[in-house]
């Protein structure tokens, strides 16, 4: 398997700037069908890895699993974040990755822990991962081609710290999101685990997951450039009220971090007001977590309406974790009034608690995408439909 992939990888690297479909159709090198499929897989996987896994991409010896495995894997930036969180909470002793996959998370964990036991039931994936760990110079990873759901209880008793990234596709390869539909089903094996970190899809209901898993004391909502990529839940033997940590990695390598607890969120009282000089939109991690009152309380901003999730202030709040705008006009949802406040017919449109989608608004107003202006179609405290015409704070 590895020898064939090495051959396929060599060809894929030579044609990385070529149209892969045209290359396959012409097959001028008369490559046999099986190898040609492997070349296509290596080519596609390398394209997916270029920005997602830069350290792996630039290492010419790394062999990639099929594109779907690369697509499902963590990005390098989130893998390193998980490793840091894992060590900060569980220490740097030996840990076990129960769902090894292509091995990116095991690789990241091995850089900050004494050793990692990588477990993967797919023999081909395990073989490729072992080869890649060697190529990448990570000598402290033990590879086991096993199914974590059939491991003996004695294995779990010998280990304390576990990482799990359950498989989120059913037998028909359709995506699944519920904890009980993923493999392994953490609800069945969690009693065997002392300390664990589990990664789930951003589609999962966070509050429902906390209720199902119990004993969770931290939940991390991880976004990269304002797109939520994964949810992490950490459990220790002792039970605590869960701290919710929202992190958003920016394009300049900085992070926006916001922490809160649902118990406090529910009990907070906040202020509402009409749109003022500045408008704020929390980042995607905060919106996913539902920290709608906590963000207003911590940054002393007013909310426009209970369900609008936009915030405002008279004075600029420099450190707000999200996008900040200068509000130049507040209009009714009226084409003539809106266009009279736009110097050209270009704008970036967002909606919050509004019956129409951005595409429908764009068509209705006759606007083109882009430009310096941002339109927020939303609802105010009096339940009136309004449009905020804004410019980004520079």
XYZ file of C-alpha atoms in Angstrom:
394
model
C 0.000 0.000 0.000
C 2.677 2.493 1.036
C 4.868 1.723 -1.989
C 1.972 2.343 -4.382
C 1.080 5.591 -2.618
C 4.697 6.742 -2.803
C 4.626 6.189 -6.552
C 1.270 7.967 -6.859
C 2.478 10.848 -4.698
C 5.565 11.322 -6.863
C 3.426 11.601 -10.001
C 0.874 13.849 -8.258
C 3.595 16.287 -7.175
C 4.943 16.436 -10.735
C 1.517 17.394 -12.121
C 0.288 19.578 -9.245
C -0.279 22.539 -11.622
C -2.034 20.407 -14.259
C -5.809 19.983 -14.736
C -6.289 16.602 -13.048
C -9.440 15.697 -15.006
C -7.692 16.321 -18.341
C -4.672 14.334 -17.130
C -6.865 11.333 -16.251
C -8.851 11.451 -19.487
C -5.766 11.671 -21.708
C -3.617 9.323 -19.587
C -0.697 9.926 -21.922
C 1.666 7.991 -19.611
C -0.558 4.896 -19.905
C -0.821 4.505 -16.121
C -2.882 1.498 -15.029
C -6.365 2.207 -13.682
C -5.644 1.469 -10.014
C -2.525 3.641 -9.882
C -4.278 6.387 -11.820
C -6.999 6.500 -9.158
C -4.334 6.770 -6.445
C -2.638 9.594 -8.368
C -5.964 11.450 -8.561
C -6.526 10.945 -4.828
C -3.036 12.221 -3.973
C -3.503 15.212 -6.275
C -6.904 16.136 -4.789
C -5.760 15.537 -1.204
C -2.678 17.703 -1.719
C -4.872 20.538 -3.039
C -7.058 20.312 0.072
C -3.967 20.187 2.316
C -2.137 23.150 0.784
C -3.682 25.777 3.063
C -5.232 23.476 5.658
C -2.088 21.478 6.526
C 0.908 23.548 5.388
C 3.535 21.600 7.375
C 2.374 18.344 5.836
C 1.976 19.816 2.340
C 5.533 21.165 2.107
C 7.015 17.826 3.228
C 7.375 15.985 -0.082
C 7.517 12.598 1.644
C 4.086 12.846 3.271
C 1.469 10.530 1.769
C -2.136 11.611 1.932
C -5.206 9.439 2.539
C -8.251 9.819 0.231
C -9.612 13.378 -0.114
C -12.567 12.708 2.221
C -10.191 11.896 5.093
C -8.297 15.152 4.485
C -11.587 17.041 4.319
C -12.743 15.572 7.637
C -9.408 16.131 9.391
C -8.715 19.107 11.617
C -6.821 22.029 10.160
C -3.277 22.454 11.420
C -4.208 25.613 13.336
C -7.073 23.906 15.197
C -5.006 20.752 15.808
C -2.328 22.778 17.589
C -5.004 24.649 19.550
C -6.524 21.346 20.717
C -3.108 20.068 21.756
C -2.487 23.195 23.844
C -5.905 22.956 25.510
C -5.401 19.231 26.142
C -2.055 19.724 27.915
C -3.288 22.760 29.862
C -6.080 20.637 31.343
C -4.723 17.084 31.498
C -0.941 17.547 31.610
C 1.699 16.241 29.219
C 1.682 12.558 30.194
C 0.931 9.759 27.727
C -2.404 10.122 25.920
C -4.554 7.983 23.629
C -6.180 9.073 20.361
C -9.090 6.632 20.062
C -9.996 7.706 16.498
C -6.670 8.269 14.743
C -7.830 8.916 11.176
C -5.112 10.487 9.053
C -3.210 11.268 12.272
C -3.082 15.056 12.331
C -4.387 15.376 15.895
C -2.100 12.579 17.126
C 0.809 14.398 15.464
C -0.104 17.697 17.169
C -0.585 15.983 20.550
C 2.755 14.175 20.217
C 4.541 17.522 20.036
C 3.368 18.510 23.530
C 2.969 15.175 25.368
C 5.372 12.413 26.369
C 3.791 9.977 23.907
C 0.609 9.215 21.983
C -1.111 5.911 21.262
C -2.855 6.277 17.897
C -5.763 3.849 17.335
C -7.403 3.400 13.924
C -9.598 0.525 12.724
C -8.905 1.138 9.013
C -5.709 -0.797 8.231
C -4.747 1.359 5.223
C -5.174 4.610 7.178
C -3.137 3.215 10.083
C -0.335 2.085 7.761
C -0.147 5.459 6.019
C -0.268 7.318 9.342
C 2.636 5.256 10.724
C 4.673 6.020 7.610
C 3.870 9.757 7.833
C 4.755 10.000 11.526
C 8.180 8.627 10.642
C 8.578 11.031 7.695
C 7.559 13.950 9.936
C 10.069 12.901 12.588
C 7.554 12.130 15.361
C 9.024 9.077 17.093
C 6.797 9.086 20.190
C 3.600 7.797 18.523
C 2.561 4.156 18.842
C 0.224 3.024 16.036
C -2.419 0.371 16.766
C -4.698 -0.958 14.016
C -7.662 -1.623 16.350
C -11.312 -0.680 16.808
C -11.576 1.472 19.937
C -15.072 0.130 20.694
C -13.769 -3.445 21.054
C -10.710 -2.693 23.200
C -10.620 -4.534 26.507
C -11.555 -2.649 29.642
C -8.029 -3.227 30.933
C -6.712 -0.951 28.159
C -8.872 1.910 29.406
C -7.854 1.237 32.996
C -4.156 1.532 32.077
C -4.650 4.960 30.446
C -6.007 8.213 31.822
C -6.100 10.859 29.079
C -8.080 10.346 25.871
C -8.801 12.284 22.693
C -11.779 11.313 20.496
C -12.906 12.601 17.104
C -15.902 10.354 16.321
C -16.598 9.406 12.708
C -19.514 11.509 11.478
C -20.756 9.615 8.430
C -23.223 6.731 8.298
C -22.927 3.567 6.202
C -24.226 5.457 3.160
C -21.534 8.131 3.741
C -24.129 10.754 4.691
C -23.105 13.268 7.358
C -24.492 12.741 10.860
C -24.373 15.157 13.782
C -26.001 13.593 16.841
C -23.642 12.105 19.423
C -25.458 8.762 19.365
C -25.130 8.525 15.556
C -21.345 8.993 15.522
C -18.794 6.183 15.794
C -17.752 5.470 18.461
C -20.863 6.482 20.370
C -19.352 8.410 23.263
C -22.516 7.963 25.319
C -21.716 4.241 25.494
C -17.977 4.399 26.274
C -17.612 7.601 28.297
C -17.857 5.731 31.612
C -14.561 4.025 30.713
C -12.690 7.328 30.283
C -11.090 9.255 33.140
C -10.206 12.471 31.310
C -11.192 13.121 27.722
C -11.465 15.755 25.032
C -13.956 15.073 22.243
C -14.382 16.936 18.960
C -17.819 17.254 17.369
C -19.337 18.926 14.325
C -20.248 22.633 14.550
C -23.818 21.559 13.731
C -24.224 19.907 17.140
C -26.527 21.541 19.699
C -24.124 22.619 22.466
C -26.635 22.659 25.315
C -28.007 19.256 24.345
C -24.452 17.860 24.218
C -23.729 19.179 27.723
C -26.925 17.554 28.957
C -26.144 14.208 27.295
C -22.456 13.962 28.164
C -22.682 15.331 31.739
C -19.478 15.969 33.707
C -18.278 18.438 31.060
C -16.399 21.336 32.593
C -15.211 23.114 29.438
C -16.683 23.518 25.958
C -14.663 25.263 23.244
C -16.280 26.704 20.127
C -13.437 27.044 17.625
C -13.743 29.307 14.577
C -11.176 30.166 11.909
C -11.654 33.516 10.168
C -15.225 33.725 11.460
C -16.301 30.235 10.409
C -16.999 27.728 13.179
C -14.924 24.617 12.480
C -15.394 22.393 15.516
C -16.789 21.996 19.012
C -14.611 20.577 21.789
C -15.887 19.174 25.080
C -13.564 18.380 27.999
C -14.448 16.059 30.864
C -12.666 15.285 34.104
C -13.723 13.051 36.945
C -14.883 15.994 39.016
C -18.127 17.610 37.883
C -18.283 21.389 37.481
C -20.443 23.998 35.836
C -19.191 24.114 32.253
C -17.154 27.119 31.155
C -17.866 28.038 27.513
C -14.806 29.313 25.635
C -15.271 30.942 22.225
C -12.134 31.345 20.121
C -11.871 32.872 16.654
C -8.549 32.694 14.783
C -8.045 35.784 12.622
C -6.156 35.969 9.317
C -3.355 37.938 11.035
C -2.746 34.978 13.435
C -4.348 36.828 16.359
C -7.154 35.276 18.393
C -10.426 36.619 19.750
C -11.302 34.775 22.966
C -14.500 35.161 24.976
C -15.564 33.101 28.012
C -18.903 32.770 29.789
C -21.224 30.285 31.521
C -24.787 29.463 30.535
C -26.010 29.783 34.110
C -24.857 33.414 34.234
C -26.117 34.080 30.699
C -29.665 33.139 31.672
C -29.691 35.402 34.751
C -28.235 38.560 33.195
C -30.186 41.738 32.583
C -28.940 43.913 29.707
C -29.836 47.226 28.089
C -31.565 47.675 24.743
C -31.503 50.798 22.612
C -31.962 52.284 19.166
C -28.925 52.118 16.839
C -26.258 54.595 17.906
C -22.887 55.653 16.422
C -21.310 52.197 16.342
C -22.713 48.783 15.432
C -21.159 45.455 16.472
C -21.616 41.937 15.161
C -20.156 39.209 17.421
C -17.926 36.638 15.756
C -19.335 33.292 14.628
C -18.072 31.363 17.682
C -19.932 33.679 20.078
C -23.106 33.530 17.994
C -22.931 29.716 17.858
C -22.460 29.568 21.640
C -25.422 31.858 22.242
C -23.581 34.354 24.481
C -26.051 37.075 23.536
C -26.404 38.697 26.968
C -22.903 37.945 28.249
C -21.234 39.768 25.345
C -23.399 42.857 25.923
C -22.730 42.795 29.655
C -18.949 42.345 29.412
C -18.364 44.992 26.737
C -21.000 47.465 27.975
C -22.880 47.664 24.687
C -26.633 47.779 24.097
C -28.572 45.194 22.126
C -30.883 46.341 19.324
C -33.601 43.757 20.055
C -33.895 40.416 21.892
C -33.552 38.325 18.717
C -31.510 40.614 16.460
C -28.052 39.859 17.938
C -26.559 43.171 16.853
C -25.162 45.647 19.387
C -24.582 49.372 19.546
C -22.775 52.089 21.506
C -22.125 55.833 21.369
C -18.374 55.456 21.947
C -16.169 52.984 20.107
C -15.415 49.704 21.946
C -11.958 48.813 20.597
C -11.666 45.214 21.772
C -15.100 43.898 20.772
C -14.654 40.279 19.531
C -16.287 40.536 16.148
C -16.844 43.090 13.423
C -17.227 46.784 14.263
C -18.935 49.401 12.094
C -19.687 53.121 11.976
C -23.427 53.557 11.537
C -24.039 56.232 8.886
C -27.807 55.902 8.532
C -30.826 54.020 9.867
C -33.530 53.484 7.236
C -36.895 51.856 6.923
C -36.959 48.928 4.534
C -37.693 51.309 1.685
C -35.786 51.205 -1.607
C -35.802 54.961 -2.222
C -34.642 55.831 1.308
C -31.905 53.184 1.328
C -30.514 54.098 -2.103
C -30.484 57.805 -1.186
C -27.941 56.933 1.526
C -25.691 54.888 -0.775
C -23.318 56.811 -3.079
C -23.319 53.870 -5.503
C -25.405 50.729 -5.873
C -22.910 48.427 -4.171
C -23.123 46.972 -0.672
C -22.368 43.910 1.465
C -25.659 42.677 2.896
C -26.275 40.742 6.116
C -29.510 39.884 7.893
C -30.289 39.387 11.577
C -33.872 38.504 12.559
C -35.234 39.566 9.158
C -37.738 37.734 6.914
C -35.757 38.113 3.663
C -32.404 36.577 2.757
C -29.472 38.752 1.605
C -29.906 37.591 -2.025
C -33.577 38.578 -1.955
C -32.770 42.004 -0.508
C -30.044 42.566 -3.080
C -32.474 41.764 -5.892
C -35.275 43.879 -4.396
C -32.995 46.907 -4.000
C -31.115 46.404 -7.268
C -27.714 46.281 -5.537
C -24.418 44.673 -6.505
C -22.155 42.860 -4.040
C -19.038 44.527 -2.662
C -17.889 48.058 -2.007
C -17.237 49.879 1.264
C -20.790 49.868 2.584
C -22.385 47.194 4.783
C -26.142 46.878 5.100
C -27.669 45.118 8.105
C -31.327 44.276 7.649
C -32.773 43.635 11.087
C -35.524 44.430 13.575
C -35.498 47.102 16.278
C -36.964 47.018 19.776
C -40.360 48.164 18.434
C -40.354 45.173 16.042
C -39.952 47.493 13.039
C -37.952 46.275 10.037
C -34.939 48.531 9.621
C -31.733 48.684 7.546
C -28.493 49.970 9.035
C -26.104 51.519 6.540
C -22.588 51.142 7.870
C -18.902 51.319 7.090
C -16.254 49.139 8.695
C -14.187 50.673 11.460
C -10.593 50.980 10.222
